[in-house]
Short mmCIF file of C-alpha atoms in Angstrom, two decimals:
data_model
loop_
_atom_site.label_atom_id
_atom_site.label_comp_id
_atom_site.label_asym_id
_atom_site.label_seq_id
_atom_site.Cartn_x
_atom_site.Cartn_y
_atom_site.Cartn_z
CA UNK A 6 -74.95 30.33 -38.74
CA UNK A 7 -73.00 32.85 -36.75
CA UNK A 8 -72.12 33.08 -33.40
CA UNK A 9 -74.34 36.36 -32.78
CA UNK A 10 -77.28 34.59 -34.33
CA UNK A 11 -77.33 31.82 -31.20
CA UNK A 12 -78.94 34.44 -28.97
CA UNK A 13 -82.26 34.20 -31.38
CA UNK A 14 -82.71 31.11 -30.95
CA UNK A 15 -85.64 30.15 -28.29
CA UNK A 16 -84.39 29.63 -24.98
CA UNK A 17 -85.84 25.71 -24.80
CA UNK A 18 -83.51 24.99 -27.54
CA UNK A 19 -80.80 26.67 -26.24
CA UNK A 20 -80.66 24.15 -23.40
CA UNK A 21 -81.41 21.19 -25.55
CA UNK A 22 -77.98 22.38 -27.12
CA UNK A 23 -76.19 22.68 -24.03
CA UNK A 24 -77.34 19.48 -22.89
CA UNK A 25 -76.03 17.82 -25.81
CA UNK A 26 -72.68 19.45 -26.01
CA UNK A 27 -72.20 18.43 -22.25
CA UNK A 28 -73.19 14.72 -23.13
CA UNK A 29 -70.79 14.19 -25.61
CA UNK A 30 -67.96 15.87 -23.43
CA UNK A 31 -68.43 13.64 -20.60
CA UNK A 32 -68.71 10.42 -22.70
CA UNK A 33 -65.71 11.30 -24.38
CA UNK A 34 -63.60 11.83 -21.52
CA UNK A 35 -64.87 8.54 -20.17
CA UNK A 36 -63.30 6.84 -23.33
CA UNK A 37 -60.60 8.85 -23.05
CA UNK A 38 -59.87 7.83 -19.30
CA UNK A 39 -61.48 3.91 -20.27
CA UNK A 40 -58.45 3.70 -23.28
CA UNK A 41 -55.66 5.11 -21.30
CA UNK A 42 -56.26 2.31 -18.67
CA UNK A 43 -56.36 -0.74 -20.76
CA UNK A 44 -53.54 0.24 -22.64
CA UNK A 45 -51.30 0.63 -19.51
CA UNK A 46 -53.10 -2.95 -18.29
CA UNK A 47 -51.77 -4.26 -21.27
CA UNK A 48 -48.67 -2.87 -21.13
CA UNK A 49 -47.96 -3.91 -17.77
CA UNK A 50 -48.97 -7.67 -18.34
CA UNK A 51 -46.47 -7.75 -21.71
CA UNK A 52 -43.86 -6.20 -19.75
CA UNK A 53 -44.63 -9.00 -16.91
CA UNK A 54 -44.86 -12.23 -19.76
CA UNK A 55 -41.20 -11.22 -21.00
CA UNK A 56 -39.65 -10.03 -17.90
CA UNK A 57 -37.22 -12.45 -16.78
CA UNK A 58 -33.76 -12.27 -14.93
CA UNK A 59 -31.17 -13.74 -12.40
CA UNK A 60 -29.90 -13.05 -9.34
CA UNK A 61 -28.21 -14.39 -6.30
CA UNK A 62 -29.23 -14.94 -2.61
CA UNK A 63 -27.02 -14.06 0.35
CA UNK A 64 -25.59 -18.09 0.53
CA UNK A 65 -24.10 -17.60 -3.02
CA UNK A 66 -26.60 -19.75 -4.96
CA UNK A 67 -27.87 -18.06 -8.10
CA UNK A 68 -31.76 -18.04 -9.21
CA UNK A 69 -33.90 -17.30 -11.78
CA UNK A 70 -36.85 -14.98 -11.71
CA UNK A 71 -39.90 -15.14 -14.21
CA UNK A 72 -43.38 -12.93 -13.89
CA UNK A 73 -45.99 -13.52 -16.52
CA UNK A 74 -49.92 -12.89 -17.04
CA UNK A 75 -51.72 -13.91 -13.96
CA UNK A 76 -48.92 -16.18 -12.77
CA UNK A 77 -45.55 -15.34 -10.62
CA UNK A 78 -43.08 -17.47 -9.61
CA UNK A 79 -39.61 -17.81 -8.13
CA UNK A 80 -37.38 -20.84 -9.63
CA UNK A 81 -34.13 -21.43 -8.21
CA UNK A 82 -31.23 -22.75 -10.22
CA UNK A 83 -29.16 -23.49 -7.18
CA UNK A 84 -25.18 -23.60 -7.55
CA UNK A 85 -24.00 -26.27 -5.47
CA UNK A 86 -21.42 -24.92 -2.56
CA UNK A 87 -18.98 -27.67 -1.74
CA UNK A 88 -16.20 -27.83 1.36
CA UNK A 89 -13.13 -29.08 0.71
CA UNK A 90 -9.49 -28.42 1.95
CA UNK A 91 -8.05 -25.53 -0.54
CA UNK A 92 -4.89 -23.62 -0.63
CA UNK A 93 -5.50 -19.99 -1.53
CA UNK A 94 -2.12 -19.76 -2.67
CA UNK A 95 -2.84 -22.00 -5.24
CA UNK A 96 -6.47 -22.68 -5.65
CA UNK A 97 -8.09 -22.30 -8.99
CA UNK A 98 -10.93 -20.14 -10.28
CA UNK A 99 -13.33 -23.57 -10.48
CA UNK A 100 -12.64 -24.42 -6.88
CA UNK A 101 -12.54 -20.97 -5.73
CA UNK A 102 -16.15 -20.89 -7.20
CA UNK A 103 -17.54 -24.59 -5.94
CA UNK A 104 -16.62 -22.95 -2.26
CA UNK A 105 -19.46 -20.79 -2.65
CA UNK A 106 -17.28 -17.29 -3.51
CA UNK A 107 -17.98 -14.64 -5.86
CA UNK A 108 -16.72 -14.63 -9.57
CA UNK A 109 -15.49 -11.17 -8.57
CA UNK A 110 -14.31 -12.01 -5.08
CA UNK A 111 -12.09 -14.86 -7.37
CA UNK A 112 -10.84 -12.22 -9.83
CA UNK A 113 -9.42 -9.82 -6.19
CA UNK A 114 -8.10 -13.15 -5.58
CA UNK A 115 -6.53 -13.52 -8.88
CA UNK A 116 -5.56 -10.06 -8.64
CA UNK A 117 -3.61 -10.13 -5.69
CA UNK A 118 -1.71 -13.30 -6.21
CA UNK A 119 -0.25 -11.20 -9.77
CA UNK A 120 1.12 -8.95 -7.78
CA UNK A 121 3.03 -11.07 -5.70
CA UNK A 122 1.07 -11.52 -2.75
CA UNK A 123 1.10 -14.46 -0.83
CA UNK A 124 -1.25 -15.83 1.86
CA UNK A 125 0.85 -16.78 4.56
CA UNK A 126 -1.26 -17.42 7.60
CA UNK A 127 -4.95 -18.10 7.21
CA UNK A 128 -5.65 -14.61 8.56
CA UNK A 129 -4.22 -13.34 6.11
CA UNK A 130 -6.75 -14.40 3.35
CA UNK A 131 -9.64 -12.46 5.61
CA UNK A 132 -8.15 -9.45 3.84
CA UNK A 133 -9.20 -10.30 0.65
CA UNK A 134 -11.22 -7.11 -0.76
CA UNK A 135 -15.00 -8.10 -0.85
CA UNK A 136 -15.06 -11.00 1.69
CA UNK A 137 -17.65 -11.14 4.21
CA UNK A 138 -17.32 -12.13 7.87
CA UNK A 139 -19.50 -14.80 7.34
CA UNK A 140 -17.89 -16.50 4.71
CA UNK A 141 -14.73 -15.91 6.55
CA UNK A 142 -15.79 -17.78 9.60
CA UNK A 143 -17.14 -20.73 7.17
CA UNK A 144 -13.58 -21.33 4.88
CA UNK A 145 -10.84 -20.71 7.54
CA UNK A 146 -11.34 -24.13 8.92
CA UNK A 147 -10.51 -25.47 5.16
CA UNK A 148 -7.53 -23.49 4.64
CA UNK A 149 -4.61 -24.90 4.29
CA UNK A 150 -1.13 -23.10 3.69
CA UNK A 151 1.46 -25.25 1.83
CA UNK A 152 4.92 -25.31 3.63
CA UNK A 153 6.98 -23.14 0.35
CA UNK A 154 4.50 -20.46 1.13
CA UNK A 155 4.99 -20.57 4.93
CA UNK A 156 7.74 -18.09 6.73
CA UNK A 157 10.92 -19.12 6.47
CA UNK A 158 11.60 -18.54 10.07
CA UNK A 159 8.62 -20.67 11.52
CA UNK A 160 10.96 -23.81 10.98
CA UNK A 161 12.34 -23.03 13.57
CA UNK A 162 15.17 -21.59 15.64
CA UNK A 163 18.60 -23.06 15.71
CA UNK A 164 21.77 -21.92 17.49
CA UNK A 165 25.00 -21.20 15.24
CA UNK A 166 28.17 -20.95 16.65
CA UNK A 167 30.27 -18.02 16.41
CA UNK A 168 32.14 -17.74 13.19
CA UNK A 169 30.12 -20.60 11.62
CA UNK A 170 28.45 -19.98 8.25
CA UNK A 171 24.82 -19.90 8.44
CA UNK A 172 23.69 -21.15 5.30
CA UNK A 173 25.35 -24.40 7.07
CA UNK A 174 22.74 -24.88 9.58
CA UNK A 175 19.12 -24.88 8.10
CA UNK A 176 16.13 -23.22 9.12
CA UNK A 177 18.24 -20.29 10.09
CA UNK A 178 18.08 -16.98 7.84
CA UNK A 179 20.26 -14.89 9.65
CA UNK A 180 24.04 -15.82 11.63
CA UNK A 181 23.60 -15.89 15.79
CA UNK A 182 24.49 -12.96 17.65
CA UNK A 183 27.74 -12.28 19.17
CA UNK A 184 27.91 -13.38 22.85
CA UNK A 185 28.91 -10.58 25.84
CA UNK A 186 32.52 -9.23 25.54
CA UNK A 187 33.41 -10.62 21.86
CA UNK A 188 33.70 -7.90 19.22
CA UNK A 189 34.51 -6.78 16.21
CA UNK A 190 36.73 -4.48 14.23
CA UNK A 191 34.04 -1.21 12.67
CA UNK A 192 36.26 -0.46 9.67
CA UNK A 193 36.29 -4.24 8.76
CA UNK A 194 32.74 -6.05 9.28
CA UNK A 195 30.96 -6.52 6.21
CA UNK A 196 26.70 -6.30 6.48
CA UNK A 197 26.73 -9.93 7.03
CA UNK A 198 29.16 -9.77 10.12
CA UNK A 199 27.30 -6.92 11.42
CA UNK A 200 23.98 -8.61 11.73
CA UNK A 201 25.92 -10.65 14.14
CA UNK A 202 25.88 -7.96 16.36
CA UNK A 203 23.05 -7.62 19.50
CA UNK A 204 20.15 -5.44 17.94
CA UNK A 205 22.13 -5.06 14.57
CA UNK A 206 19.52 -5.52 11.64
CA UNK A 207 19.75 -5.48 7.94
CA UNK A 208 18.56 -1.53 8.05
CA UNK A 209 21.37 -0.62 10.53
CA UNK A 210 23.82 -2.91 8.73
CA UNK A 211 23.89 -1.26 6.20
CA UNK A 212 23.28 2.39 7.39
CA UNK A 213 26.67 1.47 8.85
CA UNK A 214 29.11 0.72 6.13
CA UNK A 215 26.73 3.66 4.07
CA UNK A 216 28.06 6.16 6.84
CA UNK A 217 31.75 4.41 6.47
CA UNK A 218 32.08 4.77 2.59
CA UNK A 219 31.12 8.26 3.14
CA UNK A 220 33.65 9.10 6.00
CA UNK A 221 36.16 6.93 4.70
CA UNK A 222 36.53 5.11 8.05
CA UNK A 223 35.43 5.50 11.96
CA UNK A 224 37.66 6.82 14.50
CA UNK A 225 35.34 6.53 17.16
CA UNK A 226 32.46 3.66 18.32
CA UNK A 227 30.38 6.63 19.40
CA UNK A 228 30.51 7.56 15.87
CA UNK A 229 27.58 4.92 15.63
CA UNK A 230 24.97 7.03 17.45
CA UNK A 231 24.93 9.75 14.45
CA UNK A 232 22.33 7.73 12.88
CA UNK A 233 19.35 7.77 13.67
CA UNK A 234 17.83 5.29 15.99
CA UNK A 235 20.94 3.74 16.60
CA UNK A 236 20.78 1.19 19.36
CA UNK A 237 23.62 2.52 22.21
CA UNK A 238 23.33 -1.14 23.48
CA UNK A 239 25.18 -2.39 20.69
CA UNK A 240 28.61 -0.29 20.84
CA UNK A 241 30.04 -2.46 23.62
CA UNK A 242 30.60 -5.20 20.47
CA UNK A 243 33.01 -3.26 18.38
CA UNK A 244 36.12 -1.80 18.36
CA UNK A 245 37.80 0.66 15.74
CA UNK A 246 41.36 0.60 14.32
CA UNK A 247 41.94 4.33 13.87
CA UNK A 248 45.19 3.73 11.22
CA UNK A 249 42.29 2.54 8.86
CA UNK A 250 40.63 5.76 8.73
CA UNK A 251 41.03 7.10 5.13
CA UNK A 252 42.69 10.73 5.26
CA UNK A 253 41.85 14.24 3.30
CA UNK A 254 45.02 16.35 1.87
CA UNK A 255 43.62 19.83 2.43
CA UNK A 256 46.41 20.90 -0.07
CA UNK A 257 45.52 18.89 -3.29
CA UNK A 258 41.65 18.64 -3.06
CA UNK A 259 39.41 20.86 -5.11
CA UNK A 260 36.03 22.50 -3.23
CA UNK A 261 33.86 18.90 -4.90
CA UNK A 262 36.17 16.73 -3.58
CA UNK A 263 36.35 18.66 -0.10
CA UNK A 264 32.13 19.01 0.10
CA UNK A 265 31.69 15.19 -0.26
CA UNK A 266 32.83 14.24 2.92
CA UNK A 267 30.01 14.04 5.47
CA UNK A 268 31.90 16.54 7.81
CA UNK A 269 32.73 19.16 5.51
CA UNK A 270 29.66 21.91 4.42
CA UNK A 271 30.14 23.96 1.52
CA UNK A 272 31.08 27.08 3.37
CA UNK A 273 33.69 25.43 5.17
CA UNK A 274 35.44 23.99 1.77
CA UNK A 275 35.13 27.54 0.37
CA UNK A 276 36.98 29.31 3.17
CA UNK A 277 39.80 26.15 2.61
CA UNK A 278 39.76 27.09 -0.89
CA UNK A 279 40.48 30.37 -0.09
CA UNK A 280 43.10 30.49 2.28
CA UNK A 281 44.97 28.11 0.08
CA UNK A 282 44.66 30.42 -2.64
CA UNK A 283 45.00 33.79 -0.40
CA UNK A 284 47.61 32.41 2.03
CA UNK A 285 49.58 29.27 0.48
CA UNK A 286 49.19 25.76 1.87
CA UNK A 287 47.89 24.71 5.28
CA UNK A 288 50.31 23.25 7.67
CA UNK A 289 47.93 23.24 10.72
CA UNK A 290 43.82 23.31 11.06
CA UNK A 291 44.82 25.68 13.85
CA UNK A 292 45.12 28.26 10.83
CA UNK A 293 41.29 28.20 10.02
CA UNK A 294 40.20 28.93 13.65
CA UNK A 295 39.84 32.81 13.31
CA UNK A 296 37.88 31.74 10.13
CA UNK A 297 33.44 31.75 11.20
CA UNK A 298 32.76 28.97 9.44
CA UNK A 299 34.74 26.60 11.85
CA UNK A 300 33.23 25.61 15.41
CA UNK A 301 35.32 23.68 18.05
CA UNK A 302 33.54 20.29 17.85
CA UNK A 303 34.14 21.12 14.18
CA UNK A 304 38.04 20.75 14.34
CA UNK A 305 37.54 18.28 17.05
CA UNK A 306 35.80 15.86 14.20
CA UNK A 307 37.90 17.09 11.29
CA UNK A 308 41.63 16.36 12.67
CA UNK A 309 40.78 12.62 12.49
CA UNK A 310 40.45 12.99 8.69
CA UNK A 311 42.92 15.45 7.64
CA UNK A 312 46.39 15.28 6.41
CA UNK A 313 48.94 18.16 5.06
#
């Protein structure tokens, strides 16, 4: 039968046909739709009879959680937090753990010890990377900071007499200062003896005999104040022997050698250079003044450390 040939047929069985065709549309769209929900229904309830997992609550315990057909229910495997004294300078991982931290709030803890840190106050353990406030506030009572990890200064503070050695008197880490109107010779003091002086630390020690080396000896206290930061309260506590001061020969030294000393630029070893080799030796810095290189504070520095 062809397509054309429907139109012959009587309009009474036209709609018979019609009314068939829409019948079996609609009842296979309802077993469409009917299918598609029981096989998500089922997929659902197997997906809920082998779902299972773990997790942890906000107070560290862990717990298990289990869904299955028709049933749901929460069962807690609780990990028992204890409260004990620790050290967290030497605590292990299993304590660590039975105080109710984190496996990877023990590893940061781990972590950081490696590298050489050291808890030395119990503040200093709120810093640990991960650590709440809460469980902050609930371990610092239980901390407890052995006395070799403690500062060495908080054993307190002893007085050494002048001249003493102060590895002889314990609990000190550094001599005592020098007392008003004693001093000490600049070109002589070693960093040890300098940290004797009144706001003299290791840093300024040995920024000190640094800038000595380099000048081959101070001619002048006020010297001091060309580092940086230098305290002006602690000149009154030394005093300089200028016959120690190392000297330059203008005459024999090469440009290098001239350029390495801390008041001598390039230029100005150049133009020394080159009067010696233009002019012969130099008997007198008065010589270089004409030269542009040269300011007066320049001589003024310079005639401490040259020689002919």
């Amino acid at each position: 039968m062809r397509f054309h040939d429907f139109y012959y047929i009587r309009r009474s069985d036209r709609r018979v046909i019609f009314f068939l065709l829409a019948v079996f549309i609609i009842v296979s769209l309802a077993l469409l739709v009917f299918h598609g929900k029981e096989s998500l229904y089922a997929g659902a309830g197997e997906a809920d009879s082998t779902w299972q997992g773990r997790g942890a609550d906000r107070q560290g315990n862990y717990h298990e959680y289990r869904r299955g057909k028709g049933n749901h229910y929460y069962a807690v495997r609780g990990r028992s937090v204890s409260r004990f004294p620790f050290d967290p300078n030497t605590a292990d991982s299993t304590e660590l753990l039975a105080l109710g931290l984190e496996p990877w709030q023990v590893r940061n803890i781990y972590k950081y010890r490696a590298k050489g840190g050291v808890f030395r106050r119990k503040e200093d353990f709120g810093r640990v990377y991960g650590l709440t406030n809460k469980q902050y506030r609930d371990l610092a009572p239980l901390i407890r900071i052995g006395s070799d990890y403690q500062p060495y200064t908080s054993r307190g503070y002893q007085n050494v007499p002048y001249g003493e050695a102060p590895d002889s008197v314990p609990g000190r880490r550094f001599p005592a200062k020098l007392r008003p109107g004693e001093r000490m010779d600049l070109n002589d003091a070693d960093t040890v003896l300098l940290l004797k002086v009144p706001g003299i630390g290791p840093y300024f020690a040995r920024q000190i005999v640094r800038m000595r080396k380099m000048l081959g000896g101070f001619y002048s206290v006020r010297q001091l104040l060309e580092i940086q930061d230098m305290p002006e309260e602690a000149l009154p506590y030394f005093e300089v022997n200028p016959a120690k001061v190392h000297r330059l020969n203008v005459n024999k030294l090469s440009l290098v050698e001239l350029r390495r000393h801390p008041y001598i630029n390039y230029y100005q070893a150049k133009a020394i250079v080159d009067y010696r080799r233009l002019y012969g030796e130099i008997h007198d810095m008065g010589q270089l003044k004409l030269m542009k290189y040269f300011t007066p504070d320049d001589f003024e520095r310079l005639r401490h450390y040259i020689e002919y």
